[in-house]
Amino acid sequence: MEIEADVARHYGTAGIAARVLAALREAQGADAPVTVDGLAPLDQFHGRGPAATRELVALLQPQAGERLLDIGSGIGGPARWIAAKFDCHVTGVDLTPEFCEAAEALNQATGLTERVRIIRGSALALPVPDGAFDAAYSQNVVMNIADKLLFYREAFRALRPGGRLALANLCAGTGGEPYYPVPWATTRETSFLATPDEMRADLLAAGFEIVDFRDTTAAIAEGQRRQRERLEQGEPPPRVAADIILGPRSREMQINTLRNTEEGRCAVIEALVRKPGQ
Ligand SMILES: C[S@@+](CC[C@H](N)C(=O)[O-])C[C@H]1O[C@@H](n2cnc3c(N)ncnc32)[C@H](O)[C@@H]1O
C-alpha cells in the first residue's frame, strides 16, 4: 500500500539500535547495564516517553503470564518494559523494517528475546491468529492510519473474548489544522487525525465496549509548555527516542507537536475498550 510505504520511509533510518546504545552509554557511562529502565527514555517513541506508558498500563493492567499484542511497536521499548515489569509475553507488530531490526537487537541486548517477539507487518492485516491475545495496546500509531475502522477490527479479531485494548491516540483538536512537520509525518499526506467522537464511533462499530475514554490534552499541554520554550530557545534537549530516531529533523517536529497540543490543534485521548464475552 502506498500510504504504508510512505510511512515506513518517513520513520526508517539505518543503525538505530547502535545509536540508542551509544546514547545510553553517553548518559549513564561506558559500563552502564542495558536494562529496560535505563533504555526507557531512549527507546519509547512517543510524547512523554515512559510516563505515558505508565498511564497506559494503569488502564490496561497487564497480568503475569498474559499474552499481549503491541500494535505499531516501534523499536520495542514499551513492549520490553511491559514484558519485564509485568512478567508477560508481548508480541510487537510494526511496519517499519528498520524499527523491527532495532527492536530485535535491543531485545537481545536486554536478554528479553524469550519474552518479546517482533513481527514485521501491517496493523491493517495483523499477521496473528484470531483470538490469540488476552490484551493489546497501541501507543501513538493510529495517526498514521487512514482506515481506522479496519485497524480496530483487526485488533478485535486478534483478541480473545473478554480481551482488552488500551489506546493512546493523537486525535484532531478543535483549534485548526496542525503544524507540520511532526514526528509521525512530514506533511499532512500521511497524517490522519480522527476527532475523539469519530474514534469512539469506530471503536463501537468494530464491536468493542468502551470501558474508559479520557481526553488528557489539557493536562499534557500544561506540563509541556516549559519543554517547548527550552527547545525554541535552542537549549540542548534531553536525549529522547524521537531525537535518536529522527535526527536533526526532530527539534522542529517536537516543537510543532508541543504547539499543536497547547493550541488544541491535536487532542490526546487515552481509552480502554473490551471485546465482549468471557
Ligand atoms: C510514533 S511511532 C510509535 C512506536 C511505539 N508505539 C512507541 O510508542 O514506542 C509510530 C509507529 O507506528 C508504526 N506504524 C504506522 N503505521 C503502521 C501500520 N499500518 N502497521 C503497523 N505499524 C505501523 C510505525 O512504523 C511506527 O513504529
mmCIF file of C-alpha atoms and ligand atoms in Angstrom:
data_model
loop_
_atom_site.group_PDB
_atom_site.id
_atom_site.type_symbol
_atom_site.label_atom_id
_atom_site.label_comp_id
_atom_site.label_asym_id
_atom_site.label_seq_id
_atom_site.Cartn_x
_atom_site.Cartn_y
_atom_site.Cartn_z
ATOM 1 C CA MET A 1 0.000 0.000 0.000
ATOM 2 C CA GLU A 2 1.236 3.425 -0.908
ATOM 3 C CA ILE A 3 0.474 5.048 2.461
ATOM 4 C CA GLU A 4 2.287 2.297 4.338
ATOM 5 C CA ALA A 5 5.354 2.585 2.094
ATOM 6 C CA ASP A 6 5.436 6.354 2.686
ATOM 7 C CA VAL A 7 5.037 5.908 6.451
ATOM 8 C CA ALA A 8 7.850 3.329 6.647
ATOM 9 C CA ARG A 9 10.097 5.619 4.565
ATOM 10 C CA HIS A 10 9.352 8.510 6.920
ATOM 11 C CA TYR A 11 10.458 6.536 10.004
ATOM 12 C CA GLY A 12 13.181 4.194 8.779
ATOM 13 C CA THR A 13 16.872 5.027 9.125
ATOM 14 C CA ALA A 14 19.860 2.697 9.448
ATOM 15 C CA GLY A 15 21.726 1.924 12.674
ATOM 16 C CA ILE A 16 19.017 2.836 15.202
ATOM 17 C CA ALA A 17 19.925 0.226 17.862
ATOM 18 C CA ALA A 18 23.592 1.310 17.800
ATOM 19 C CA ARG A 19 22.534 4.956 18.270
ATOM 20 C CA VAL A 20 20.245 4.038 21.192
ATOM 21 C CA LEU A 21 23.018 2.059 22.909
ATOM 22 C CA ALA A 22 25.513 4.881 22.314
ATOM 23 C CA ALA A 23 23.055 7.368 23.878
ATOM 24 C CA LEU A 24 22.658 5.052 26.878
ATOM 25 C CA ARG A 25 26.457 4.909 27.385
ATOM 26 C CA GLU A 26 26.721 8.677 26.951
ATOM 27 C CA ALA A 27 24.036 9.267 29.586
ATOM 28 C CA GLN A 28 24.978 6.554 32.076
ATOM 29 C CA GLY A 29 28.625 5.658 31.495
ATOM 30 C CA ALA A 30 30.516 3.191 29.306
ATOM 31 C CA ASP A 31 29.743 0.225 31.573
ATOM 32 C CA ALA A 32 26.060 1.012 32.070
ATOM 33 C CA PRO A 33 23.960 -2.154 32.114
ATOM 34 C CA VAL A 34 21.398 -2.370 29.311
ATOM 35 C CA THR A 35 18.120 -2.508 31.253
ATOM 36 C CA VAL A 36 14.547 -1.628 30.375
ATOM 37 C CA ASP A 37 14.619 1.249 32.880
ATOM 38 C CA GLY A 38 17.905 2.622 31.532
ATOM 39 C CA LEU A 39 16.590 2.479 27.980
ATOM 40 C CA ALA A 40 13.077 3.771 28.734
ATOM 41 C CA PRO A 41 13.609 7.436 27.731
ATOM 42 C CA LEU A 42 15.593 6.336 24.668
ATOM 43 C CA ASP A 43 13.502 3.517 23.165
ATOM 44 C CA GLN A 44 9.885 4.574 23.844
ATOM 45 C CA PHE A 45 8.998 6.622 20.792
ATOM 46 C CA HIS A 46 6.041 8.779 21.808
ATOM 47 C CA GLY A 47 5.444 12.044 23.654
ATOM 48 C CA ARG A 48 6.344 11.884 27.385
ATOM 49 C CA GLY A 49 8.127 8.505 26.967
ATOM 50 C CA PRO A 50 7.871 6.182 29.974
ATOM 51 C CA ALA A 51 5.420 8.467 31.848
ATOM 52 C CA ALA A 52 2.889 7.944 29.045
ATOM 53 C CA THR A 53 3.494 4.176 29.085
ATOM 54 C CA ARG A 54 2.842 4.080 32.834
ATOM 55 C CA GLU A 55 -0.532 5.789 32.222
ATOM 56 C CA LEU A 56 -1.393 3.278 29.502
ATOM 57 C CA VAL A 57 -0.577 0.255 31.680
ATOM 58 C CA ALA A 58 -2.629 1.752 34.520
ATOM 59 C CA LEU A 59 -5.576 1.415 32.126
ATOM 60 C CA LEU A 60 -4.589 -1.975 30.686
ATOM 61 C CA GLN A 61 -3.496 -3.635 33.946
ATOM 62 C CA PRO A 62 -1.395 -6.430 32.404
ATOM 63 C CA GLN A 63 -1.329 -9.635 34.464
ATOM 64 C CA ALA A 64 1.575 -12.051 34.860
ATOM 65 C CA GLY A 65 1.572 -14.721 32.155
ATOM 66 C CA GLU A 66 -0.795 -12.848 29.824
ATOM 67 C CA ARG A 67 -0.214 -12.732 26.056
ATOM 68 C CA LEU A 68 -0.144 -9.103 24.920
ATOM 69 C CA LEU A 69 -0.110 -7.590 21.443
ATOM 70 C CA ASP A 70 1.626 -4.240 20.806
ATOM 71 C CA ILE A 71 0.232 -2.788 17.560
ATOM 72 C CA GLY A 72 2.806 -0.479 15.956
ATOM 73 C CA SER A 73 5.552 -1.488 18.383
ATOM 74 C CA GLY A 74 8.246 0.861 17.057
ATOM 75 C CA ILE A 75 11.712 -0.083 18.302
ATOM 76 C CA GLY A 76 10.111 -2.176 21.048
ATOM 77 C CA GLY A 77 10.695 -0.017 24.142
ATOM 78 C CA PRO A 78 7.153 -0.230 25.554
ATOM 79 C CA ALA A 79 6.971 -3.985 24.750
ATOM 80 C CA ARG A 80 10.225 -4.717 26.618
ATOM 81 C CA TRP A 81 9.297 -2.506 29.560
ATOM 82 C CA ILE A 82 5.839 -4.094 29.947
ATOM 83 C CA ALA A 83 7.111 -7.675 29.468
ATOM 84 C CA ALA A 84 9.822 -7.139 32.109
ATOM 85 C CA LYS A 85 7.687 -5.262 34.647
ATOM 86 C CA PHE A 86 4.550 -7.411 34.420
ATOM 87 C CA ASP A 87 6.077 -10.795 33.620
ATOM 88 C CA CYS A 88 4.048 -11.277 30.455
ATOM 89 C CA HIS A 89 4.722 -12.172 26.817
ATOM 90 C CA VAL A 90 4.460 -9.366 24.283
ATOM 91 C CA THR A 91 4.231 -9.693 20.504
ATOM 92 C CA GLY A 92 5.016 -6.468 18.678
ATOM 93 C CA VAL A 93 3.879 -5.853 15.095
ATOM 94 C CA ASP A 94 5.353 -2.952 13.162
ATOM 95 C CA LEU A 95 5.509 -1.783 9.580
ATOM 96 C CA THR A 96 8.972 -0.206 9.510
ATOM 97 C CA PRO A 97 11.744 -2.758 8.778
ATOM 98 C CA GLU A 98 14.495 -0.685 10.427
ATOM 99 C CA PHE A 99 12.396 -0.427 13.609
ATOM 100 C CA CYS A 100 11.863 -4.211 13.708
ATOM 101 C CA GLU A 101 15.628 -4.774 13.285
ATOM 102 C CA ALA A 102 16.374 -2.300 16.082
ATOM 103 C CA ALA A 103 13.717 -3.904 18.310
ATOM 104 C CA GLU A 104 15.261 -7.340 17.834
ATOM 105 C CA ALA A 105 18.781 -6.067 18.572
ATOM 106 C CA LEU A 106 17.548 -4.333 21.761
ATOM 107 C CA ASN A 107 15.606 -7.464 22.801
ATOM 108 C CA GLN A 108 18.935 -9.311 22.587
ATOM 109 C CA ALA A 109 20.796 -6.594 24.474
ATOM 110 C CA THR A 110 18.269 -6.684 27.338
ATOM 111 C CA GLY A 111 18.017 -10.504 27.405
ATOM 112 C CA LEU A 112 14.304 -10.395 26.575
ATOM 113 C CA THR A 113 14.150 -12.441 23.360
ATOM 114 C CA GLU A 114 12.093 -15.169 25.077
ATOM 115 C CA ARG A 115 9.537 -12.677 26.317
ATOM 116 C CA VAL A 116 9.228 -10.201 23.419
ATOM 117 C CA ARG A 117 8.616 -11.297 19.836
ATOM 118 C CA ILE A 118 8.689 -8.867 16.924
ATOM 119 C CA ILE A 119 6.855 -9.424 13.634
ATOM 120 C CA ARG A 120 7.169 -7.076 10.686
ATOM 121 C CA GLY A 121 3.694 -6.498 9.290
ATOM 122 C CA SER A 122 0.719 -4.223 8.956
ATOM 123 C CA ALA A 123 -1.780 -3.294 11.635
ATOM 124 C CA LEU A 124 -4.387 -3.479 8.857
ATOM 125 C CA ALA A 125 -3.705 -7.202 8.236
ATOM 126 C CA LEU A 126 -2.223 -8.337 11.551
ATOM 127 C CA PRO A 127 -0.031 -11.417 10.989
ATOM 128 C CA VAL A 128 -1.504 -13.184 14.041
ATOM 129 C CA PRO A 129 -4.255 -15.807 14.528
ATOM 130 C CA ASP A 130 -7.804 -14.946 15.632
ATOM 131 C CA GLY A 131 -8.316 -14.681 19.400
ATOM 132 C CA ALA A 132 -4.624 -15.195 20.203
ATOM 133 C CA PHE A 133 -4.211 -12.394 22.778
ATOM 134 C CA ASP A 134 -5.533 -11.590 26.248
ATOM 135 C CA ALA A 135 -4.870 -7.889 25.791
ATOM 136 C CA ALA A 136 -3.498 -5.426 23.269
ATOM 137 C CA TYR A 137 -2.324 -1.843 23.243
ATOM 138 C CA SER A 138 -1.304 0.753 20.711
ATOM 139 C CA GLN A 139 0.555 3.953 21.526
ATOM 140 C CA ASN A 140 0.710 6.859 19.086
ATOM 141 C CA VAL A 141 0.090 4.810 15.949
ATOM 142 C CA VAL A 142 -3.400 5.499 14.541
ATOM 143 C CA MET A 143 -2.406 8.972 13.340
ATOM 144 C CA ASN A 144 -0.611 7.102 10.513
ATOM 145 C CA ILE A 145 -3.717 5.015 9.703
ATOM 146 C CA ALA A 146 -6.304 6.225 7.189
ATOM 147 C CA ASP A 147 -8.683 3.250 7.649
ATOM 148 C CA LYS A 148 -9.118 3.318 11.428
ATOM 149 C CA LEU A 149 -12.195 1.081 11.427
ATOM 150 C CA LEU A 150 -10.109 -1.678 9.811
ATOM 151 C CA PHE A 151 -7.353 -1.053 12.403
ATOM 152 C CA TYR A 152 -9.839 -1.557 15.274
ATOM 153 C CA ARG A 153 -11.472 -4.562 13.562
ATOM 154 C CA GLU A 154 -8.074 -6.237 13.271
ATOM 155 C CA ALA A 155 -7.340 -5.592 16.962
ATOM 156 C CA PHE A 156 -10.776 -7.017 17.802
ATOM 157 C CA ARG A 157 -10.081 -10.152 15.738
ATOM 158 C CA ALA A 158 -6.718 -10.727 17.468
ATOM 159 C CA LEU A 159 -8.235 -10.582 20.980
ATOM 160 C CA ARG A 160 -9.928 -13.440 22.800
ATOM 161 C CA PRO A 161 -13.492 -12.786 24.043
ATOM 162 C CA GLY A 162 -13.178 -10.536 27.100
ATOM 163 C CA GLY A 163 -9.814 -9.234 25.842
ATOM 164 C CA ARG A 164 -8.856 -5.581 26.452
ATOM 165 C CA LEU A 165 -7.386 -2.945 24.174
ATOM 166 C CA ALA A 166 -5.708 0.185 25.591
ATOM 167 C CA LEU A 167 -5.099 3.119 23.276
ATOM 168 C CA ALA A 168 -3.126 6.342 23.413
ATOM 169 C CA ASN A 169 -4.271 8.185 20.294
ATOM 170 C CA LEU A 170 -3.470 11.564 18.849
ATOM 171 C CA CYS A 171 -6.758 12.937 17.541
ATOM 172 C CA ALA A 172 -7.887 16.069 15.716
ATOM 173 C CA GLY A 173 -8.413 19.026 18.025
ATOM 174 C CA THR A 174 -10.800 21.930 17.618
ATOM 175 C CA GLY A 175 -8.016 24.531 17.210
ATOM 176 C CA GLY A 176 -7.438 24.147 13.460
ATOM 177 C CA GLU A 177 -5.025 22.315 11.176
ATOM 178 C CA PRO A 178 -1.869 21.030 12.951
ATOM 179 C CA TYR A 179 1.550 22.480 12.209
ATOM 180 C CA TYR A 180 3.819 20.148 10.211
ATOM 181 C CA PRO A 181 6.307 18.506 10.228
ATOM 182 C CA VAL A 182 5.555 16.408 13.313
ATOM 183 C CA PRO A 183 7.364 13.249 14.473
ATOM 184 C CA TRP A 184 4.814 10.988 12.731
ATOM 185 C CA ALA A 185 4.583 12.839 9.399
ATOM 186 C CA THR A 186 6.448 15.411 7.361
ATOM 187 C CA THR A 187 3.235 16.626 5.709
ATOM 188 C CA ARG A 188 -0.498 16.072 6.102
ATOM 189 C CA GLU A 189 -0.375 13.414 3.332
ATOM 190 C CA THR A 190 0.491 10.678 5.878
ATOM 191 C CA SER A 191 -1.256 12.171 8.918
ATOM 192 C CA PHE A 192 -4.812 11.045 9.621
ATOM 193 C CA LEU A 193 -6.344 12.585 12.719
ATOM 194 C CA ALA A 194 -9.861 11.475 13.652
ATOM 195 C CA THR A 195 -11.901 13.514 16.118
ATOM 196 C CA PRO A 196 -12.489 11.933 19.546
ATOM 197 C CA ASP A 197 -16.141 11.351 18.541
ATOM 198 C CA GLU A 198 -15.046 9.563 15.348
ATOM 199 C CA MET A 199 -12.613 7.435 17.397
ATOM 200 C CA ARG A 200 -15.395 6.409 19.758
ATOM 201 C CA ALA A 201 -17.770 5.636 16.867
ATOM 202 C CA ASP A 202 -15.153 3.481 15.069
ATOM 203 C CA LEU A 203 -14.419 1.508 18.246
ATOM 204 C CA LEU A 204 -18.126 0.792 18.752
ATOM 205 C CA ALA A 205 -18.556 -0.121 15.072
ATOM 206 C CA ALA A 206 -15.668 -2.606 15.390
ATOM 207 C CA GLY A 207 -17.605 -4.338 18.192
ATOM 208 C CA PHE A 208 -15.811 -3.040 21.321
ATOM 209 C CA GLU A 209 -17.419 -1.959 24.585
ATOM 210 C CA ILE A 210 -15.960 1.299 25.884
ATOM 211 C CA VAL A 211 -14.698 0.963 29.466
ATOM 212 C CA ASP A 212 -12.825 4.267 29.798
ATOM 213 C CA PHE A 213 -12.353 7.204 27.413
ATOM 214 C CA ARG A 214 -10.488 10.308 28.562
ATOM 215 C CA ASP A 215 -9.162 13.463 26.956
ATOM 216 C CA THR A 216 -5.778 14.211 28.569
ATOM 217 C CA THR A 217 -4.823 17.109 26.263
ATOM 218 C CA ALA A 218 -5.122 19.952 28.786
ATOM 219 C CA ALA A 219 -3.081 18.194 31.497
ATOM 220 C CA ILE A 220 -0.361 17.289 28.998
ATOM 221 C CA ALA A 221 -0.186 20.767 27.435
ATOM 222 C CA GLU A 222 0.297 22.384 30.831
ATOM 223 C CA GLY A 223 3.216 20.068 31.651
ATOM 224 C CA GLN A 224 4.880 20.581 28.276
ATOM 225 C CA ARG A 225 4.937 24.372 27.914
ATOM 226 C CA ARG A 226 8.360 24.779 29.559
ATOM 227 C CA GLN A 227 9.793 21.997 27.385
ATOM 228 C CA ARG A 228 8.676 23.847 24.231
ATOM 229 C CA GLU A 229 10.167 27.136 25.434
ATOM 230 C CA ARG A 230 13.521 25.429 26.110
ATOM 231 C CA LEU A 231 13.538 23.841 22.639
ATOM 232 C CA GLU A 232 12.640 27.150 20.975
ATOM 233 C CA GLN A 233 15.445 28.928 22.834
ATOM 234 C CA GLY A 234 17.899 26.391 21.417
ATOM 235 C CA GLU A 235 18.755 24.704 24.725
ATOM 236 C CA PRO A 236 20.063 21.180 24.133
ATOM 237 C CA PRO A 237 17.051 18.912 24.631
ATOM 238 C CA PRO A 238 17.309 15.790 26.810
ATOM 239 C CA ARG A 239 18.043 12.753 24.621
ATOM 240 C CA VAL A 240 14.761 11.012 23.833
ATOM 241 C CA ALA A 241 13.785 8.345 21.311
ATOM 242 C CA ALA A 242 12.388 10.908 18.833
ATOM 243 C CA ASP A 243 15.697 12.706 18.549
ATOM 244 C CA ILE A 244 17.746 9.490 18.288
ATOM 245 C CA ILE A 245 15.427 8.093 15.601
ATOM 246 C CA LEU A 246 14.643 11.240 13.603
ATOM 247 C CA GLY A 247 17.972 13.067 13.980
ATOM 248 C CA PRO A 248 18.214 16.808 13.253
ATOM 249 C CA ARG A 249 14.600 16.903 11.926
ATOM 250 C CA SER A 250 13.401 16.157 15.427
ATOM 251 C CA ARG A 251 13.704 19.611 17.066
ATOM 252 C CA GLU A 252 11.225 21.317 14.712
ATOM 253 C CA MET A 253 8.928 18.268 14.828
ATOM 254 C CA GLN A 254 8.873 18.223 18.620
ATOM 255 C CA ILE A 255 8.235 21.974 18.847
ATOM 256 C CA ASN A 256 5.313 21.621 16.421
ATOM 257 C CA THR A 257 3.867 18.708 18.408
ATOM 258 C CA LEU A 258 4.013 20.722 21.625
ATOM 259 C CA ARG A 259 2.408 23.765 19.945
ATOM 260 C CA ASN A 260 -0.281 21.553 18.395
ATOM 261 C CA THR A 261 -1.222 20.234 21.835
ATOM 262 C CA GLU A 262 -1.077 23.654 23.524
ATOM 263 C CA GLU A 263 -3.187 25.310 20.813
ATOM 264 C CA GLY A 264 -5.748 22.491 20.682
ATOM 265 C CA ARG A 265 -4.782 21.508 17.122
ATOM 266 C CA CYS A 266 -4.303 17.928 18.352
ATOM 267 C CA ALA A 267 -6.066 16.118 21.170
ATOM 268 C CA VAL A 268 -4.661 13.237 23.195
ATOM 269 C CA ILE A 269 -7.147 10.501 24.011
ATOM 270 C CA GLU A 270 -6.482 7.530 26.273
ATOM 271 C CA ALA A 271 -9.031 4.738 26.142
ATOM 272 C CA LEU A 272 -9.667 1.238 27.401
ATOM 273 C CA VAL A 273 -12.095 -0.903 25.413
ATOM 274 C CA ARG A 274 -13.137 -4.536 25.739
ATOM 275 C CA LYS A 275 -14.181 -7.295 23.371
ATOM 276 C CA PRO A 276 -17.496 -8.642 24.683
ATOM 277 C CA GLY A 277 -17.586 -12.176 26.112
ATOM 278 C CA GLN A 278 -15.569 -14.085 28.698
HETATM 279 C C1 LIG B 1 5.356 7.223 16.753
HETATM 280 S S1 LIG B 1 5.773 5.563 16.452
HETATM 281 C C2 LIG B 1 5.276 4.780 17.992
HETATM 282 C C3 LIG B 1 6.015 3.485 18.237
HETATM 283 C C4 LIG B 1 5.664 2.769 19.542
HETATM 284 N N1 LIG B 1 4.243 2.536 19.662
HETATM 285 C C5 LIG B 1 6.179 3.520 20.731
HETATM 286 O O1 LIG B 1 5.343 4.167 21.389
HETATM 287 O O2 LIG B 1 7.380 3.458 21.037
HETATM 288 C C6 LIG B 1 4.511 5.004 15.320
HETATM 289 C C7 LIG B 1 4.742 3.579 14.879
HETATM 290 O O3 LIG B 1 3.620 3.093 14.149
HETATM 291 C C8 LIG B 1 4.106 2.239 13.130
HETATM 292 N N2 LIG B 1 3.061 2.129 12.103
HETATM 293 C C9 LIG B 1 2.499 3.125 11.394
HETATM 294 N N3 LIG B 1 1.581 2.631 10.525
HETATM 295 C C10 LIG B 1 1.559 1.283 10.727
HETATM 296 C C11 LIG B 1 0.821 0.214 10.147
HETATM 297 N N4 LIG B 1 -0.074 0.418 9.166
HETATM 298 N N5 LIG B 1 1.057 -1.038 10.581
HETATM 299 C C12 LIG B 1 1.977 -1.275 11.575
HETATM 300 N N6 LIG B 1 2.704 -0.302 12.155
HETATM 301 C C13 LIG B 1 2.502 0.966 11.735
HETATM 302 C C14 LIG B 1 5.358 2.922 12.661
HETATM 303 O O4 LIG B 1 6.209 2.071 11.930
HETATM 304 C C15 LIG B 1 5.955 3.383 13.979
HETATM 305 O O5 LIG B 1 6.757 2.397 14.543
#
